[in-house]
């Protein structure tokens, strides 16, 4: 491949933060360590009350662009405010407590350009005290497959806006990222998986995603209220969702 693509394809990294002083430094370091250098990291602070801003401002790199929301509005709004400032053809997502492996952006960009992919995700590792667990991903997902197995890790998603158009997060309080991927797939796009672990997902105690009962309840409510699916269809998807969630976290 002609490596001149590195000069032409800016990747905008979208990172919402809220009281993230504990981990945001490691997150930023993982971006600075990327082998692919043509990126901007847009950090939207949802009115943190801790030392988050000071930690971020310690990094003296013009590619890191930090701003603070006027009022606490939730992660979906913070991501969308960051997306409004994004200048890249490619959009990647990274939360304030997660990390990337050094070759994440380069390998994923190569994959997307080679295969003319508009919506891509990769495998990743869940950080655990008793040993990391690798979440492997399928080669592709359509809408129905995704609703049965919400395996797309937001920290691994990259989209080409020239193919999928402008991306905005569905503005719901809980599970807004999964509902956004569902929306893209419902519109006819396909998500293509690169089955190589290129990121680290940190399970934070007390987070919604770490509370499996709440996550399942949110998924059901969003199937009904956001996707407007019938009860039989929701039950069908939910059965497989539960099985795949157990496999993902416990097997």
XYZ file of N, CA and C in Angstrom:
753
model
N 0.832 -1.199 0.000
C 0.000 0.000 0.000
C 0.868 1.250 0.000
N 0.410 2.264 -0.704
C 1.093 3.554 -0.720
C 0.917 4.219 0.642
N 2.020 4.384 1.378
C 1.947 4.906 2.730
C 1.678 6.410 2.780
N 1.482 7.038 1.623
C 1.163 8.465 1.621
C -0.184 8.741 2.280
N -1.001 7.685 2.463
C -2.291 7.875 3.116
C -2.119 8.482 4.513
N -0.945 8.266 5.108
C -0.719 8.775 6.454
C -0.774 10.296 6.493
N -0.426 10.938 5.394
C -0.422 12.391 5.362
C -1.813 12.946 5.083
N -2.677 12.106 4.557
C -3.949 12.606 4.045
C -5.145 12.332 4.939
N -5.054 11.365 5.838
C -6.220 10.935 6.600
C -6.095 11.279 8.086
N -6.668 12.398 8.443
C -6.712 12.784 9.847
C -7.751 11.946 10.574
N -7.373 11.409 11.730
C -8.298 10.649 12.573
C -8.645 11.504 13.788
N -9.928 11.778 13.974
C -10.395 12.518 15.148
C -10.802 11.526 16.227
N -10.153 11.627 17.373
C -10.420 10.724 18.501
C -11.348 11.450 19.474
N -12.486 10.839 19.757
C -13.521 11.464 20.588
C -13.472 10.866 21.993
N -13.197 11.713 22.983
C -13.054 11.243 24.363
C -13.846 12.123 25.323
N -14.962 11.618 25.862
C -15.668 12.345 26.912
C -15.027 12.046 28.263
N -14.969 13.045 29.125
C -14.409 12.811 30.457
C -15.329 13.398 31.524
N -15.371 12.720 32.656
C -16.073 13.241 33.837
C -15.424 12.632 35.076
N -14.810 13.487 35.881
C -14.110 13.032 37.095
C -13.189 11.855 36.766
N -12.308 12.101 35.812
C -11.493 11.026 35.240
C -10.015 11.136 35.593
N -9.686 11.836 36.667
C -8.279 12.090 36.980
C -7.477 10.814 37.198
N -8.122 9.731 37.612
C -7.405 8.514 37.966
C -6.801 7.827 36.749
N -7.505 7.852 35.617
C -7.078 7.066 34.459
C -6.787 7.859 33.194
N -7.238 9.108 33.102
C -7.139 9.833 31.837
C -5.685 9.994 31.375
N -4.756 10.094 32.314
C -3.348 10.210 31.937
C -2.866 8.996 31.159
N -3.226 7.799 31.623
C -2.839 6.568 30.915
C -3.510 6.500 29.550
N -4.742 6.957 29.479
C -5.470 6.957 28.214
C -4.765 7.835 27.188
N -4.410 9.045 27.597
C -3.728 9.973 26.695
C -2.369 9.419 26.283
N -1.633 8.824 27.211
C -0.326 8.250 26.880
C -0.456 7.161 25.814
N -1.538 6.396 25.873
C -1.730 5.339 24.876
C -2.002 5.920 23.488
N -2.572 7.120 23.438
C -2.780 7.798 22.156
C -1.466 8.387 21.651
N -0.723 9.000 22.538
C 0.575 9.571 22.152
C 1.539 8.502 21.647
N 1.361 7.277 22.108
C 2.247 6.174 21.712
C 1.867 5.551 20.378
N 0.810 6.034 19.734
C 0.356 5.426 18.487
C 1.410 5.540 17.386
N 1.566 4.458 16.625
C 2.489 4.472 15.490
C 1.964 5.381 14.379
N 0.658 5.557 14.314
C 0.048 6.472 13.345
C -0.064 7.845 14.007
N 0.480 8.853 13.395
C 0.649 10.143 14.056
C -0.344 11.225 13.620
N -1.078 10.988 12.535
C -1.961 12.037 12.020
C -3.336 11.948 12.687
N -3.406 12.437 13.921
C -4.640 12.388 14.686
C -4.832 13.668 15.485
N -6.064 13.880 15.894
C -6.387 14.896 16.887
C -7.242 14.222 17.954
N -6.994 14.564 19.208
C -7.764 13.987 20.314
C -8.614 15.091 20.917
N -9.920 14.976 20.731
C -10.837 16.003 21.219
C -11.464 15.507 22.520
N -11.114 16.177 23.611
C -11.549 15.755 24.941
C -12.627 16.714 25.437
N -13.825 16.185 25.647
C -14.955 16.986 26.113
C -15.193 16.700 27.591
N -14.961 17.706 28.424
C -15.096 17.566 29.878
C -16.518 17.926 30.288
N -17.231 16.939 30.822
C -18.628 17.124 31.217
C -18.725 17.686 32.634
N -18.000 18.790 32.851
C -18.015 19.515 34.140
C -17.478 18.675 35.294
N -16.272 18.150 35.103
C -15.620 17.384 36.166
C -15.407 18.252 37.403
N -15.459 17.601 38.557
C -15.259 18.300 39.826
C -13.935 17.916 40.479
N -13.148 17.096 39.814
C -11.877 16.659 40.381
C -10.721 17.315 39.622
N -9.593 16.646 39.576
C -8.376 17.217 39.001
C -8.184 16.833 37.531
N -9.249 16.440 36.875
C -9.162 15.978 35.487
C -8.496 16.999 34.578
N -8.946 18.246 34.634
C -8.426 19.278 33.728
C -6.921 19.464 33.896
N -6.445 19.463 35.142
C -5.014 19.652 35.388
C -4.191 18.497 34.832
N -4.713 17.281 34.955
C -4.003 16.117 34.421
C -3.888 16.237 32.910
N -4.969 16.605 32.253
C -4.964 16.733 30.793
C -4.011 17.839 30.349
N -4.043 18.949 31.038
C -3.230 20.105 30.643
C -1.735 19.897 30.853
N -1.364 18.837 31.552
C 0.057 18.511 31.705
C 0.662 17.998 30.392
N -0.191 17.571 29.473
C 0.288 17.040 28.195
C 0.386 18.183 27.188
N 1.602 18.492 26.801
C 1.843 19.628 25.914
C 1.963 19.141 24.467
N 0.815 18.880 23.869
C 0.780 18.421 22.490
C -0.397 19.108 21.797
N -0.158 19.835 20.707
C -1.228 20.596 20.046
C -2.320 19.712 19.454
N -2.044 18.412 19.312
C -3.067 17.513 18.783
C -4.131 17.189 19.827
N -3.841 17.476 21.094
C -4.799 17.236 22.174
C -5.607 18.518 22.376
N -6.907 18.437 22.157
C -7.773 19.616 22.193
C -8.844 19.419 23.265
N -8.679 20.154 24.343
C -9.545 20.007 25.514
C -10.521 21.174 25.611
N -11.764 20.864 25.936
C -12.728 21.924 26.240
C -13.723 21.409 27.276
N -14.381 22.347 27.935
C -15.302 22.003 29.011
C -16.713 22.442 28.658
N -17.675 21.547 28.887
C -19.063 21.880 28.639
C -19.548 22.914 29.664
N -20.552 23.667 29.293
C -21.075 24.706 30.187
C -21.844 24.116 31.351
N -22.441 22.957 31.146
C -23.160 22.281 32.226
C -23.067 20.774 32.036
N -23.192 20.052 33.135
C -23.137 18.596 33.092
C -24.320 18.070 32.295
N -24.026 17.324 31.213
C -25.082 16.940 30.279
C -25.094 15.464 29.930
N -24.114 14.699 30.396
C -24.055 13.284 30.082
C -23.090 12.987 28.951
N -22.678 11.719 28.864
C -21.633 11.324 27.924
C -22.059 11.468 26.473
N -23.332 11.229 26.161
C -23.786 11.345 24.776
C -23.640 12.774 24.277
N -24.057 13.724 25.083
C -23.939 15.135 24.707
C -22.465 15.524 24.599
N -21.648 15.073 25.552
C -20.218 15.395 25.521
C -19.579 14.864 24.239
N -19.902 13.625 23.862
C -19.366 13.066 22.626
C -19.831 13.874 21.408
N -21.097 14.251 21.410
C -21.615 14.998 20.259
C -21.001 16.393 20.159
N -20.739 17.021 21.286
C -20.067 18.327 21.269
C -18.652 18.182 20.710
N -17.997 17.082 21.077
C -16.659 16.820 20.537
C -16.731 16.545 19.036
N -17.738 15.802 18.614
C -17.896 15.501 17.189
C -18.115 16.766 16.360
N -18.764 17.755 16.950
C -18.975 19.023 16.243
C -17.651 19.719 15.936
N -16.629 19.447 16.731
C -15.320 20.079 16.556
C -14.358 19.223 15.727
N -14.764 17.996 15.422
C -13.876 17.063 14.732
C -13.641 17.498 13.292
N -12.388 17.384 12.858
C -12.006 17.756 11.496
C -11.580 16.556 10.656
N -11.526 15.394 11.267
C -11.011 14.223 10.568
C -12.034 13.549 9.679
N -11.541 12.936 8.627
C -12.359 12.079 7.764
C -12.754 10.819 8.520
N -11.841 10.365 9.371
C -12.085 9.188 10.191
C -12.342 9.606 11.632
N -13.307 8.933 12.285
C -13.657 9.196 13.673
C -13.413 7.930 14.486
N -12.673 8.068 15.589
C -12.448 6.954 16.509
C -12.934 7.367 17.891
N -13.271 6.378 18.708
C -13.829 6.648 20.029
C -12.967 5.983 21.100
N -12.699 6.732 22.160
C -11.893 6.206 23.266
C -12.355 6.853 24.553
N -12.839 6.035 25.495
C -13.294 6.573 26.769
C -12.119 6.860 27.694
N -12.399 7.618 28.745
C -11.352 8.189 29.590
C -10.652 7.168 30.488
N -11.153 5.941 30.540
C -10.497 4.925 31.377
C -10.008 3.734 30.559
N -10.054 3.863 29.236
C -9.589 2.780 28.370
C -8.277 3.159 27.688
N -7.656 2.186 27.023
C -6.357 2.422 26.380
C -6.280 1.662 25.056
N -5.406 2.146 24.197
C -5.134 1.482 22.927
C -3.734 0.895 22.921
N -3.557 -0.184 22.162
C -2.224 -0.687 21.878
C -1.583 0.222 20.829
N -0.255 0.305 20.804
C 0.428 1.310 19.974
C 0.115 1.264 18.482
N -0.262 0.110 17.966
C -0.521 -0.007 16.522
C -2.007 0.000 16.189
N -2.850 0.390 17.122
C -4.302 0.316 16.917
C -4.749 1.140 15.729
N -4.443 2.412 15.711
C -4.930 3.277 14.645
C -4.372 2.861 13.283
N -3.097 2.551 13.242
C -2.469 2.206 11.963
C -3.062 0.933 11.376
N -3.203 -0.103 12.191
C -3.730 -1.370 11.688
C -5.193 -1.233 11.269
N -5.963 -0.494 12.047
C -7.378 -0.357 11.716
C -7.571 0.495 10.465
N -6.755 1.527 10.322
C -6.847 2.366 9.122
C -6.457 1.572 7.884
N -5.391 0.792 7.968
C -4.993 -0.076 6.853
C -6.140 -0.999 6.451
N -6.759 -1.607 7.465
C -7.882 -2.527 7.246
C -9.029 -1.828 6.521
N -9.356 -0.617 6.975
C -10.494 0.099 6.405
C -10.219 0.562 4.978
N -8.998 1.005 4.725
C -8.658 1.461 3.379
C -8.563 0.286 2.414
N -7.905 -0.780 2.825
C -7.733 -1.946 1.949
C -9.066 -2.553 1.531
N -10.006 -2.630 2.512
C -11.280 -3.297 2.253
C -12.425 -2.319 1.987
N -12.084 -1.022 1.877
C -13.096 0.010 1.616
C -14.236 -0.064 2.626
N -13.858 -0.080 3.896
C -14.796 -0.239 5.013
C -15.183 1.132 5.571
N -16.473 1.313 5.846
C -16.933 2.568 6.428
C -17.113 2.518 7.929
N -17.318 1.323 8.497
C -17.623 1.155 9.923
C -16.874 -0.088 10.389
N -15.880 0.109 11.256
C -15.029 -1.004 11.680
C -14.889 -1.048 13.192
N -14.643 -2.251 13.695
C -14.368 -2.455 15.118
C -13.360 -3.583 15.237
N -12.731 -3.714 16.397
C -11.688 -4.717 16.574
C -11.911 -5.515 17.852
N -11.127 -6.569 17.986
C -11.080 -7.287 19.257
C -10.390 -6.404 20.299
N -10.590 -6.749 21.563
C -9.966 -5.996 22.649
C -9.826 -6.889 23.873
N -9.125 -6.384 24.867
C -8.911 -7.141 26.096
C -9.585 -6.454 27.272
N -10.277 -7.236 28.089
C -10.823 -6.734 29.345
C -9.751 -6.892 30.414
N -9.379 -5.797 31.053
C -8.366 -5.840 32.101
C -8.953 -6.451 33.370
N -8.346 -7.547 33.830
C -8.824 -8.230 35.035
C -7.641 -8.614 35.900
N -7.847 -8.636 37.198
C -6.770 -8.959 38.125
C -6.277 -10.390 37.941
N -7.172 -11.281 37.596
C -6.791 -12.697 37.458
C -6.444 -13.064 36.017
N -6.061 -12.068 35.224
C -5.687 -12.309 33.840
C -6.660 -11.672 32.863
N -6.133 -11.020 31.862
C -6.989 -10.345 30.891
C -7.799 -11.348 30.073
N -8.980 -10.907 29.656
C -9.825 -11.731 28.791
C -9.933 -11.057 27.434
N -9.584 -11.784 26.377
C -9.664 -11.241 25.020
C -11.073 -11.468 24.473
N -11.675 -10.395 23.986
C -12.982 -10.473 23.349
C -12.762 -10.510 21.836
N -12.939 -11.688 21.273
C -12.796 -11.841 19.835
C -14.066 -11.397 19.123
N -13.912 -10.948 17.884
C -15.064 -10.403 17.167
C -15.262 -11.107 15.833
N -16.503 -11.114 15.339
C -16.781 -11.719 14.035
C -16.298 -10.823 12.906
N -16.273 -11.362 11.694
C -15.786 -10.592 10.548
C -16.749 -9.492 10.137
N -18.035 -9.647 10.485
C -19.001 -8.605 10.166
C -20.250 -8.771 11.010
N -21.006 -7.696 11.121
C -22.282 -7.703 11.842
C -23.281 -6.852 11.084
N -24.488 -7.404 10.863
C -25.581 -6.572 10.397
C -26.476 -6.226 11.590
N -27.577 -5.575 11.336
C -28.433 -5.106 12.437
C -28.923 -6.248 13.317
N -29.493 -7.272 12.699
C -30.051 -8.370 13.470
C -28.984 -9.081 14.297
N -27.833 -9.291 13.697
C -26.738 -9.953 14.413
C -26.269 -9.117 15.599
N -26.200 -7.809 15.418
C -25.756 -6.934 16.500
C -26.747 -6.918 17.653
N -28.024 -6.872 17.359
C -29.024 -6.816 18.419
C -29.019 -8.084 19.265
N -28.527 -9.179 18.711
C -28.408 -10.425 19.473
C -27.070 -10.531 20.193
N -26.136 -9.680 19.814
C -24.790 -9.808 20.378
C -24.087 -8.458 20.281
N -24.327 -7.594 21.261
C -23.771 -6.234 21.219
C -22.286 -6.279 21.578
N -21.522 -6.891 20.696
C -20.111 -7.173 20.978
C -19.191 -6.035 20.551
N -19.726 -5.022 19.905
C -18.890 -3.923 19.433
C -18.429 -3.086 20.619
N -17.121 -3.072 20.867
C -16.563 -2.240 21.930
C -16.366 -0.822 21.409
N -16.980 0.141 22.069
C -16.891 1.530 21.605
C -15.449 1.988 21.482
N -14.579 1.524 22.368
C -13.170 1.908 22.327
C -12.450 1.401 21.092
N -13.111 0.531 20.313
C -12.483 -0.011 19.101
C -13.114 0.522 17.818
N -14.184 1.292 17.935
C -14.918 1.721 16.741
C -14.166 2.810 15.979
N -14.154 2.681 14.646
C -13.700 3.758 13.775
C -14.638 3.816 12.583
N -15.018 5.032 12.194
C -15.903 5.195 11.048
C -15.277 6.153 10.048
N -15.563 5.905 8.782
C -15.168 6.781 7.696
C -16.385 7.632 7.353
N -16.336 8.920 7.650
C -17.506 9.775 7.477
C -17.864 9.979 6.011
N -16.934 9.736 5.108
C -17.260 9.848 3.689
C -18.162 8.707 3.231
N -18.173 7.615 3.992
C -19.012 6.465 3.649
C -20.291 6.451 4.480
N -20.174 6.651 5.803
C -21.356 6.539 6.670
C -22.027 7.888 6.924
N -21.392 8.983 6.534
C -21.946 10.299 6.794
C -21.579 10.796 8.183
N -22.121 11.955 8.553
C -21.860 12.509 9.878
C -22.395 11.580 10.954
N -21.614 11.387 11.986
C -22.001 10.510 13.091
C -22.376 11.355 14.297
N -23.537 11.093 14.858
C -23.956 11.720 16.103
C -24.493 10.632 17.016
N -24.131 10.687 18.281
C -24.575 9.689 19.240
C -26.062 9.869 19.542
N -26.784 8.767 19.611
C -28.184 8.810 20.019
C -28.237 9.349 21.446
N -29.014 10.387 21.657
C -28.999 11.085 22.944
C -29.944 10.436 23.952
N -29.509 9.291 24.451
C -30.183 8.644 25.573
C -29.174 8.536 26.700
N -29.650 8.478 27.916
C -28.753 8.523 29.068
C -27.907 7.269 29.184
N -28.485 6.127 28.861
C -27.801 4.860 29.073
C -27.710 4.067 27.775
N -26.533 3.511 27.525
C -26.305 2.649 26.373
C -26.423 3.407 25.052
N -26.065 4.697 25.087
C -26.204 5.508 23.881
C -25.252 5.075 22.776
N -24.102 4.529 23.147
C -23.160 4.089 22.119
C -23.711 2.886 21.346
N -24.205 1.873 22.070
C -24.768 0.705 21.393
C -25.955 1.083 20.516
N -26.781 2.013 20.989
C -27.925 2.438 20.199
C -27.490 3.217 18.952
N -26.343 3.868 19.035
C -25.805 4.555 17.855
C -25.334 3.559 16.819
N -24.642 2.503 17.263
C -24.209 1.472 16.317
C -25.426 0.775 15.728
N -26.452 0.547 16.548
C -27.683 -0.062 16.044
C -28.320 0.820 14.966
N -28.306 2.118 15.184
C -28.885 3.052 14.217
C -28.151 2.977 12.878
N -26.815 2.972 12.926
C -26.037 2.884 11.690
C -26.338 1.585 10.952
N -26.437 0.492 11.694
C -26.702 -0.806 11.070
C -28.133 -0.875 10.545
N -29.063 -0.294 11.288
C -30.459 -0.271 10.824
C -30.599 0.512 9.529
N -29.735 1.506 9.347
C -29.767 2.318 8.130
C -29.151 1.596 6.934
N -28.612 0.399 7.169
C -28.110 -0.402 6.064
C -26.602 -0.568 6.022
N -25.875 0.080 6.926
C -24.431 -0.111 6.978
C -24.115 -1.466 7.610
N -22.932 -1.946 7.357
C -22.437 -3.185 7.966
C -21.196 -2.845 8.773
N -21.078 -3.415 9.965
C -19.883 -3.233 10.794
C -18.919 -4.378 10.513
N -17.685 -4.045 10.188
C -16.689 -5.066 9.842
C -15.677 -5.202 10.974
N -15.451 -6.447 11.389
C -14.580 -6.706 12.520
C -13.171 -7.100 12.111
N -12.214 -6.503 12.775
C -10.814 -6.898 12.648
C -10.487 -7.711 13.891
N -10.359 -9.020 13.725
C -10.216 -9.904 14.876
C -8.774 -9.944 15.368
N -8.340 -8.800 15.859
C -7.025 -8.664 16.486
C -7.192 -7.725 17.671
N -6.693 -8.123 18.824
C -6.860 -7.314 20.028
C -5.964 -6.082 19.966
N -6.597 -4.912 19.883
C -5.851 -3.671 19.718
C -6.166 -2.638 20.804
N -6.904 -3.040 21.851
C -7.291 -2.075 22.881
C -7.490 -2.781 24.214
N -7.472 -1.980 25.268
C -7.694 -2.475 26.628
C -8.913 -1.781 27.225
N -9.877 -2.590 27.661
C -11.096 -2.074 28.301
C -10.985 -2.256 29.814
N -11.165 -1.179 30.540
C -11.048 -1.231 31.997
C -12.441 -1.313 32.619
N -12.680 -2.371 33.381
C -13.951 -2.502 34.092
C -13.874 -1.686 35.369
N -14.652 -0.623 35.425
C -14.634 0.264 36.577
C -15.813 -0.070 37.478
N -15.525 -0.356 38.743
C -16.585 -0.705 39.683
C -17.597 0.431 39.778
N -18.879 0.050 39.725
C -19.932 1.047 39.843
C -20.396 1.610 38.517
N -19.693 1.307 37.438
C -20.108 1.819 36.131
C -21.315 1.030 35.641
N -22.103 1.669 34.772
C -23.293 1.013 34.239
C -22.918 -0.258 33.503
N -21.853 -0.185 32.704
C -21.461 -1.340 31.907
C -20.974 -2.489 32.771
N -20.557 -2.198 33.992
C -20.072 -3.253 34.883
C -21.197 -3.846 35.715
N -22.403 -3.276 35.668
C -23.564 -3.798 36.369
C -24.408 -4.546 35.345
N -24.284 -5.856 35.322
C -24.878 -6.641 34.248
C -26.405 -6.590 34.267
N -27.007 -6.527 35.472
C -28.471 -6.465 35.540
C -28.979 -5.154 34.950
N -28.339 -4.053 35.315
C -28.748 -2.763 34.774
C -28.503 -2.693 33.272
N -27.383 -3.260 32.830
C -27.076 -3.257 31.399
C -28.149 -4.015 30.619
N -28.566 -5.167 31.162
C -29.612 -5.946 30.498
C -30.933 -5.188 30.475
N -31.264 -4.539 31.583
C -32.502 -3.744 31.651
C -32.462 -2.593 30.650
N -31.317 -1.926 30.557
C -31.172 -0.828 29.596
C -31.347 -1.322 28.174
N -30.755 -2.496 27.886
C -30.846 -3.041 26.537
C -32.303 -3.335 26.181
N -33.023 -3.921 27.113
C -34.443 -4.210 26.875
C -35.220 -2.914 26.640
N -35.035 -1.933 27.519
C -35.766 -0.670 27.388
C -35.452 0.031 26.068
N -34.196 -0.028 25.653
C -33.822 0.631 24.402
C -34.365 -0.117 23.182
N -34.435 -1.440 23.283
C -35.058 -2.213 22.198
C -36.507 -1.774 21.997
N -37.191 -1.556 23.105
C -38.607 -1.173 23.033
C -38.782 0.304 22.693
N -38.029 1.182 23.367
C -38.309 2.615 23.294
C -37.535 3.346 22.206
N -36.314 2.878 21.924
C -35.500 3.543 20.903
C -35.665 2.845 19.549
N -35.517 1.529 19.554
C -35.643 0.777 18.310
C -37.094 0.475 17.939
N -38.010 0.668 18.897
C -39.455 0.491 18.638
C -39.783 -0.926 18.161
N -39.106 -1.892 18.754
C -39.324 -3.278 18.369
C -40.496 -3.876 19.148
N -41.166 -4.832 18.542
C -42.276 -5.505 19.209
C -41.759 -6.346 20.365
N -42.637 -6.704 21.283
C -42.237 -7.542 22.414
C -41.710 -8.898 21.945
N -42.366 -9.581 20.994
C -41.793 -10.854 20.514
C -40.401 -10.681 19.916
N -40.188 -9.620 19.138
C -38.874 -9.388 18.539
C -37.841 -9.080 19.624
N -38.229 -8.293 20.623
C -37.313 -7.988 21.727
C -36.955 -9.247 22.499
N -37.944 -10.094 22.740
C -37.674 -11.343 23.449
C -36.708 -12.219 22.659
N -36.885 -12.254 21.356
C -35.996 -13.036 20.484
C -34.562 -12.533 20.586
N -34.381 -11.214 20.426
C -33.042 -10.646 20.518
C -32.473 -10.792 21.926
N -33.334 -10.591 22.925
C -32.867 -10.577 24.307
C -32.373 -11.944 24.746
N -32.990 -13.001 24.239
C -32.550 -14.361 24.572
C -31.100 -14.563 24.154
N -30.791 -14.211 22.908
C -29.425 -14.371 22.416
C -28.473 -13.365 23.055
N -28.981 -12.169 23.336
C -28.167 -11.154 24.009
C -27.670 -11.674 25.360
N -28.570 -12.316 26.111
C -28.198 -12.842 27.422
C -27.152 -13.938 27.330
N -27.339 -14.847 26.382
C -26.373 -15.933 26.195
C -25.006 -15.367 25.821
N -24.989 -14.448 24.880
C -23.715 -13.887 24.422
C -23.052 -13.022 25.490
N -23.845 -12.362 26.326
C -23.275 -11.570 27.415
C -22.581 -12.474 28.425
N -23.185 -13.612 28.724
C -22.561 -14.574 29.636
C -21.251 -15.096 29.053
N -21.245 -15.432 27.766
C -20.026 -15.912 27.120
C -18.942 -14.848 27.163
N -19.336 -13.606 26.919
C -18.383 -12.511 26.841
C -17.665 -12.276 28.162
N -18.405 -12.334 29.258
C -17.826 -11.922 30.533
C -17.386 -13.082 31.430
N -17.930 -14.287 31.200
C -17.666 -15.346 32.164
C -17.051 -16.613 31.562
N -16.976 -16.730 30.252
C -16.460 -17.963 29.647
C -15.332 -17.667 28.664
